GROMACS .gro file of C-alpha atoms in nm:
model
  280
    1UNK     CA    1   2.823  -0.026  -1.869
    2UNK     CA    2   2.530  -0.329  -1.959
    3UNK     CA    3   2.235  -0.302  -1.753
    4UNK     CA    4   2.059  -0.576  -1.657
    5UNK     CA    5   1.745  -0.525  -1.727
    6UNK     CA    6   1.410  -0.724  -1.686
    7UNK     CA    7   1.051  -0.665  -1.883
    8UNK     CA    8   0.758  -0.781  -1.683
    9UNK     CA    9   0.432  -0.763  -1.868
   10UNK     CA   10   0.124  -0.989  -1.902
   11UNK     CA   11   0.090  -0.939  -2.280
   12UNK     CA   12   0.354  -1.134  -2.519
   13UNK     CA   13   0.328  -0.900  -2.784
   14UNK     CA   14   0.436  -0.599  -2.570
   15UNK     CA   15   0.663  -0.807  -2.403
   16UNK     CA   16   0.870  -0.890  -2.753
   17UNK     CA   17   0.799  -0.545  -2.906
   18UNK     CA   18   0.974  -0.390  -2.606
   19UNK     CA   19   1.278  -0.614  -2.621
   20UNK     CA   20   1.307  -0.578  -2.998
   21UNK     CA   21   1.323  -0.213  -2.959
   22UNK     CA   22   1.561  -0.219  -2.634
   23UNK     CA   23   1.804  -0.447  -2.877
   24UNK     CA   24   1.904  -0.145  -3.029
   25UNK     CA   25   2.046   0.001  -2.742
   26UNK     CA   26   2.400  -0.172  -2.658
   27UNK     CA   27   2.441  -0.066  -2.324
   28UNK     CA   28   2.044  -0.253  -2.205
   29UNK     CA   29   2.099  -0.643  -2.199
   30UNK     CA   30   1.735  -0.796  -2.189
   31UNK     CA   31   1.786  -1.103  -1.936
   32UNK     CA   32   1.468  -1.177  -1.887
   33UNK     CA   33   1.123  -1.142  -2.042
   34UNK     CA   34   0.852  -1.172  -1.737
   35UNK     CA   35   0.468  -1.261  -1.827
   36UNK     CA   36   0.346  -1.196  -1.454
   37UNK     CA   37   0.549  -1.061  -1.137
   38UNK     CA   38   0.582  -1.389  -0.981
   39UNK     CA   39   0.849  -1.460  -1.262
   40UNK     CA   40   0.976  -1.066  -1.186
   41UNK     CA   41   1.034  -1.177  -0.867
   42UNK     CA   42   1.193  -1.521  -0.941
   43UNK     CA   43   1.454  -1.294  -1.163
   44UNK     CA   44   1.525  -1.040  -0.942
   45UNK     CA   45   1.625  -1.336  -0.674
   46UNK     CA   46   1.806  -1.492  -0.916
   47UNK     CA   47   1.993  -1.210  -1.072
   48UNK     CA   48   2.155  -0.854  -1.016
   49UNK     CA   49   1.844  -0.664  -1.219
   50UNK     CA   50   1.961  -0.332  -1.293
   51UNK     CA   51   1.666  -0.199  -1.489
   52UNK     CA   52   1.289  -0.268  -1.463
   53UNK     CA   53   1.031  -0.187  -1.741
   54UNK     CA   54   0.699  -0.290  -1.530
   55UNK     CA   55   0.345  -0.283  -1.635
   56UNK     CA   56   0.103  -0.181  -1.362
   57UNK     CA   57  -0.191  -0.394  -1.431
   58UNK     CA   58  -0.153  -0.754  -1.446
   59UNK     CA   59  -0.339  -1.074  -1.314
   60UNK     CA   60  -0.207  -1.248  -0.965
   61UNK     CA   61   0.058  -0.985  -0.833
   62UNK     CA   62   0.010  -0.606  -1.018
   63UNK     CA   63   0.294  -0.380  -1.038
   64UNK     CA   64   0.238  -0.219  -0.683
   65UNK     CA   65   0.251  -0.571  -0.528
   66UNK     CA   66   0.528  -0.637  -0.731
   67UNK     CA   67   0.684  -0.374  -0.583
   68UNK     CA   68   0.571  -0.406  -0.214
   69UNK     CA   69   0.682  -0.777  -0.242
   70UNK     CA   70   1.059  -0.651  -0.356
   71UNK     CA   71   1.065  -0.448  -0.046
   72UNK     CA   72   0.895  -0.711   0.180
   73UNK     CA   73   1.183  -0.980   0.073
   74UNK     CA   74   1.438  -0.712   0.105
   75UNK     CA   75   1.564  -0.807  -0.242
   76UNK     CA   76   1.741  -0.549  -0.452
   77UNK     CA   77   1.539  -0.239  -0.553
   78UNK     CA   78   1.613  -0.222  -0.984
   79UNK     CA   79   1.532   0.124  -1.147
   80UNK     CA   80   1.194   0.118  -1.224
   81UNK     CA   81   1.008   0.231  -1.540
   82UNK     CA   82   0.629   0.194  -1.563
   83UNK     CA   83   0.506   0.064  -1.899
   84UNK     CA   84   0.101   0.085  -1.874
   85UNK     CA   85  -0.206   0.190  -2.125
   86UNK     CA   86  -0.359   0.431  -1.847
   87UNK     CA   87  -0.340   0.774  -1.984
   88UNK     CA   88  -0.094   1.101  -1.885
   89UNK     CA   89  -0.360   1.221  -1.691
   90UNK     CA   90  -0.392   0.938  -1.439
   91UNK     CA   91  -0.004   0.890  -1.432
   92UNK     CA   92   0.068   1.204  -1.328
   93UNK     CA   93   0.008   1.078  -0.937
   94UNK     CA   94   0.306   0.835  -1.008
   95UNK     CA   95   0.546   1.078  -1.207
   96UNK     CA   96   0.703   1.173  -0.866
   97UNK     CA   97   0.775   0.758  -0.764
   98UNK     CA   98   0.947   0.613  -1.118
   99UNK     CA   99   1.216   0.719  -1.307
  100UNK     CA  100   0.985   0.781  -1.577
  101UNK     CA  101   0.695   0.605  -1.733
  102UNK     CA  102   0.594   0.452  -2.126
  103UNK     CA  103   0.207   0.476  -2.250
  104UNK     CA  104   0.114   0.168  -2.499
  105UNK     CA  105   0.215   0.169  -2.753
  106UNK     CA  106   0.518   0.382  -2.659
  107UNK     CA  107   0.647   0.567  -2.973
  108UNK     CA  108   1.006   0.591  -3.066
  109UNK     CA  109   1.070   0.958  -2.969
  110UNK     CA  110   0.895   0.867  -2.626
  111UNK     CA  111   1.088   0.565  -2.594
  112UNK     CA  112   1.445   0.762  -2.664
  113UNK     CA  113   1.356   1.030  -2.381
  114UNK     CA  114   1.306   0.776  -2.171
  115UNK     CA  115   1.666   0.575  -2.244
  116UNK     CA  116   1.817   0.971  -2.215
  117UNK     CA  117   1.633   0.936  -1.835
  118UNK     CA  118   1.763   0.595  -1.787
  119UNK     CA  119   2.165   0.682  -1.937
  120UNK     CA  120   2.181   0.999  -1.699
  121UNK     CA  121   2.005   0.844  -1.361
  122UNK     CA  122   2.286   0.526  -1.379
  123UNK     CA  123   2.576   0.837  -1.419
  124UNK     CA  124   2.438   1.037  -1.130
  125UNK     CA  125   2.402   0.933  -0.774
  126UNK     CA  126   2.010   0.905  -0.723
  127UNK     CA  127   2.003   0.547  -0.657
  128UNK     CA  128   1.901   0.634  -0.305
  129UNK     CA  129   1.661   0.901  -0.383
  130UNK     CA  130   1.493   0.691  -0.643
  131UNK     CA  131   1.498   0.374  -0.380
  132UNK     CA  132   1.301   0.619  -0.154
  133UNK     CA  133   1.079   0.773  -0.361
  134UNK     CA  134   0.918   0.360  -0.451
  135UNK     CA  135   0.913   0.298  -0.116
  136UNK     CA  136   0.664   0.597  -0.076
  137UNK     CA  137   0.456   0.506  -0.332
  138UNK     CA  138   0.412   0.135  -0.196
  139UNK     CA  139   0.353   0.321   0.124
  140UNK     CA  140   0.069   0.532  -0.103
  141UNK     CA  141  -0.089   0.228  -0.224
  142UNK     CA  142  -0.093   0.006  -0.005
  143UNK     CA  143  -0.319   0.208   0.185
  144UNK     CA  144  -0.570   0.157  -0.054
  145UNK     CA  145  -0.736  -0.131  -0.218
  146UNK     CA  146  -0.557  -0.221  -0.503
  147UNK     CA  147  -0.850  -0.271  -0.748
  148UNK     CA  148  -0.995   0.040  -0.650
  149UNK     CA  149  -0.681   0.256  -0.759
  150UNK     CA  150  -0.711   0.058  -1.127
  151UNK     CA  151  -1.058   0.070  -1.160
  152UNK     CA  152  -0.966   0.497  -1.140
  153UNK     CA  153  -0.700   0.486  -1.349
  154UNK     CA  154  -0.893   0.327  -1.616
  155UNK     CA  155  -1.198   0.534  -1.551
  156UNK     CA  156  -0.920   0.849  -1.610
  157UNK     CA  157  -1.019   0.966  -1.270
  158UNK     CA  158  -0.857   1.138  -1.032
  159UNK     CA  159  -0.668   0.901  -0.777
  160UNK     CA  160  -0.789   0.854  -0.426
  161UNK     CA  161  -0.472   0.808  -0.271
  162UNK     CA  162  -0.398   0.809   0.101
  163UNK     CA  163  -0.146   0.815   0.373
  164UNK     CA  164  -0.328   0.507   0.603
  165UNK     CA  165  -0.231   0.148   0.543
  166UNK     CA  166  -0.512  -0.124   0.514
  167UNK     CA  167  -0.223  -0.346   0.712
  168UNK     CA  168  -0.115  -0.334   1.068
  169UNK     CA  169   0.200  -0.508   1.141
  170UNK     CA  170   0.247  -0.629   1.442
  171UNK     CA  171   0.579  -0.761   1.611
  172UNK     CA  172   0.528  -0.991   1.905
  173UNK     CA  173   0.783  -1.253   2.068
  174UNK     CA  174   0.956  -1.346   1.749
  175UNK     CA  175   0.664  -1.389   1.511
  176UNK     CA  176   0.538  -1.112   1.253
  177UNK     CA  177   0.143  -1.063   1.175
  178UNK     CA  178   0.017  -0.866   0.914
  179UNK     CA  179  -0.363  -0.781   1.080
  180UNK     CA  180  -0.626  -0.646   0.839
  181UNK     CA  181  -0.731  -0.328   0.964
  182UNK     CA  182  -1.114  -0.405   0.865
  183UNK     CA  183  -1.052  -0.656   1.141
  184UNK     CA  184  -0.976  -0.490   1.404
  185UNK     CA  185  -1.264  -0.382   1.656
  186UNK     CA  186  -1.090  -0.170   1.949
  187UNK     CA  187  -0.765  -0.109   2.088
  188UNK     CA  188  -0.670  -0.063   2.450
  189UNK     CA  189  -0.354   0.026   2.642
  190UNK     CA  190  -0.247  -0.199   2.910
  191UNK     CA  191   0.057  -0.021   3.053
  192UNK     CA  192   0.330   0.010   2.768
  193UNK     CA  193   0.133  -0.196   2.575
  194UNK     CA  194  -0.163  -0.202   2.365
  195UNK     CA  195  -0.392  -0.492   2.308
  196UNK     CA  196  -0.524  -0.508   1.959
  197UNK     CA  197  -0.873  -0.680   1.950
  198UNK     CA  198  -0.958  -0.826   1.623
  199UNK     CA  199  -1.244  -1.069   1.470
  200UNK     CA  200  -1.061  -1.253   1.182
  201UNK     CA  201  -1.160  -1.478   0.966
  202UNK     CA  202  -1.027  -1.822   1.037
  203UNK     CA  203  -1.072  -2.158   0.889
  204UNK     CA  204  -1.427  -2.042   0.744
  205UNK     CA  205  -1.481  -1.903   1.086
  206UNK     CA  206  -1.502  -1.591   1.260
  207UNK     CA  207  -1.269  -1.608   1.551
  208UNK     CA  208  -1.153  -1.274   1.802
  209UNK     CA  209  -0.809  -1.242   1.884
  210UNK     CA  210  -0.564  -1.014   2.066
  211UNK     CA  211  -0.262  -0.914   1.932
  212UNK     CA  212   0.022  -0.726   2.184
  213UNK     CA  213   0.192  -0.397   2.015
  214UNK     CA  214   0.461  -0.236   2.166
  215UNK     CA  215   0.317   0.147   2.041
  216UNK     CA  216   0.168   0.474   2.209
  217UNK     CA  217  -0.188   0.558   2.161
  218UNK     CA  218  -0.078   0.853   1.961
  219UNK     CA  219   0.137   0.689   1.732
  220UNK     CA  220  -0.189   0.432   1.637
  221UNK     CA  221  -0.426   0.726   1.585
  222UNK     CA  222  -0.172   0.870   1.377
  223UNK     CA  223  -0.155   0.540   1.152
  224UNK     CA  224  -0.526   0.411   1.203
  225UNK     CA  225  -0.803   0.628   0.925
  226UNK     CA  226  -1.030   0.873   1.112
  227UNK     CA  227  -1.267   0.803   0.897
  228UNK     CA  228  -1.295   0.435   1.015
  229UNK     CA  229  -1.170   0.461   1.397
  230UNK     CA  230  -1.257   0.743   1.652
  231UNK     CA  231  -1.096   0.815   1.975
  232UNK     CA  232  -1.344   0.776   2.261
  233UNK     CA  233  -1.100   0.734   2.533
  234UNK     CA  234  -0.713   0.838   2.634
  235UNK     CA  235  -0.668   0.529   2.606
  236UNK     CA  236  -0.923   0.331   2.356
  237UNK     CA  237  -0.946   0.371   1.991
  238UNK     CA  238  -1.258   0.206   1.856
  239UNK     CA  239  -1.381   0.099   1.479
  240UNK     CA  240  -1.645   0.307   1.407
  241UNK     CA  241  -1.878   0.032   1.209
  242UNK     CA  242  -1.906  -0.230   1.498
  243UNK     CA  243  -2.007   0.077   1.745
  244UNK     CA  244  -2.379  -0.036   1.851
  245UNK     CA  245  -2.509   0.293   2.024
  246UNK     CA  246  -2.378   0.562   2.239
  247UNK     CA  247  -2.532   0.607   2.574
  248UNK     CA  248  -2.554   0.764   2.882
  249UNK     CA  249  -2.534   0.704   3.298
  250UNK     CA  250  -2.743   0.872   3.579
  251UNK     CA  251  -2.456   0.959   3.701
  252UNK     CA  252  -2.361   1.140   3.395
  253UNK     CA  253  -2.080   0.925   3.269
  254UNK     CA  254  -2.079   0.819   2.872
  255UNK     CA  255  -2.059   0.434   2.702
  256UNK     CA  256  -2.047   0.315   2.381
  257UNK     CA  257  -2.262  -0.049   2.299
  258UNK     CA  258  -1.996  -0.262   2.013
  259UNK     CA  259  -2.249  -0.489   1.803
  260UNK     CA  260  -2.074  -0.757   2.022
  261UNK     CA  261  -2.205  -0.689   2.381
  262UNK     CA  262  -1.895  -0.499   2.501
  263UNK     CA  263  -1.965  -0.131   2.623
  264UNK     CA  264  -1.649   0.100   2.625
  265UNK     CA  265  -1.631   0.418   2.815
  266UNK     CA  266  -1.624   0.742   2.649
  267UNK     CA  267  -1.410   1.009   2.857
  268UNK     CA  268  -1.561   1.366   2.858
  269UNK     CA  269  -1.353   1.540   2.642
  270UNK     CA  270  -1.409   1.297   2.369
  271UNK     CA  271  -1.787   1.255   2.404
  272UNK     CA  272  -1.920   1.520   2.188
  273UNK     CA  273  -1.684   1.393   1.942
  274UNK     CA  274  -1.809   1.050   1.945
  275UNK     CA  275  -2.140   1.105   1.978
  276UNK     CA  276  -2.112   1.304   1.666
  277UNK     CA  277  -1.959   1.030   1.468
  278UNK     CA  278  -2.224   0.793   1.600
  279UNK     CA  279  -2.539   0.972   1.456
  280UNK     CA  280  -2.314   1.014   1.111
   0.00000   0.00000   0.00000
């Protein structure tokens, strides 16, 4: 069996030491040699890439979003092995997403363990474990700033990883949007619905919009951080960092003040809550 197999890597030298050294296995045809992963992605359109040997950080699209773009298109998934100078110590948060992973300059013992990994993955049946298992981690870091995530790895600390994604995507008569969560200021239900209120950056403008979503309250909270957004309301979710002041009625009912004008009522059993995260 020849495997397809791509190298994407912003360095030439890497690039062509790689593929010299991959020569010497019969069964790992080099097709392509990729200096950035718009040219990663051009080859896995254009081919059926078995085999992957990706560097993480790279100028224009990195690894990840070489990765989330793969998934995005809905092109084929190839094996994956990261090829990267960050240290063991960092990688050990992404041990559990690739089939394995190669530290420049990788030596030739390191480099043979990992072509045992890659001969015994393509005779089992993992494809769909492995498949799942880079979906997660896009799911990881996309939830994160990007930069942030490489500045730790290069500052061998200890990555900040979570579940929340810095994306909402939202469905809505035909047409896909992809709204920055930094954008959005409050979300209401309106029946079955919830209206998304966002102030976006358009044209060199600010401009608000509302976006429909077809989603419960729960299932937002769940996906929103709680360290940015704070329930005040069964049925409003508000960002925290546009919230003006939290005050109080003579007839003992509770509002929040947004920095733009509008006031949103806090319910009862969310007030101490929210009045808590307000003088934080």
């Amino acid at each position: 069996m020849s495997l397809s197999t791509i190298i994407v890597d912003d360095e030439p030298l890497a690039r062509k030491g790689l593929a010299i050294r991959l020569a010497a296995h019969d069964d790992i045809n080099v097709i392509e040699q990729c200096s950035n992963g718009r040219e990663a992605l051009e080859a896995i359109r254009a081919y059926q890439v078995d085999l992957m040997f990706l560097d993480i950080q790279m100028p224009g699209l990195n690894g990840f979003q070489v990765l989330e773009s793969i998934i995005e298109q809905s092109l084929a998934m190839p094996v994956v092995v990261f090829v990267t100078a960050f240290d063991q110590y960092a990688l050990k948060a992404f041990e559990v997403h690739a089939l394995d992973y190669l530290l420049k300059p990788a030596d030739e013992e390191r480099l043979e363990q990992t072509i045992d990994k890659i001969h015994h993955y393509f005779k089992s049946s993992a494809d769909t474990a492995h498949k799942s298992k880079l979906v997660r981690l896009v799911s990881d870091v996309t939830g994160n700033d990007y930069q942030q995530i490489l500045t730790e790895l290069d500052n061998d600390q200890e990555l900040t990883i979570s579940s929340y994604s810095d994306v909402l995507v939202i469905k809505d008569a035909g047409e896909v949007n992809r709204v920055p969560v930094k954008d959005i200021l409050w979300i209401d239900a309106a029946g079955d619905y919830m209206c998304v209120h966002t102030l976006e950056d358009k044209q060199n403008s600010k401009q608000e919009n509302t976006y429909i979503l077809r989603k419960t309250m729960k299932e937002l909270e769940a996906c929103l951080d709680p360290k940015q957004f704070i329930r005040n309301h069964r049925s409003t979710i508000v960002n925290k960092k546009i919230i003006d002041k939290f005050c109080s009625q003579v007839n003992g009912e509770y509002f929040l003040v947004l920095k733009n004008g509008k006031e949103l009522k806090v319910s009862r059993s969310y007030k101490d809550k929210v009045k808590q995260a307000v003088n934080n």
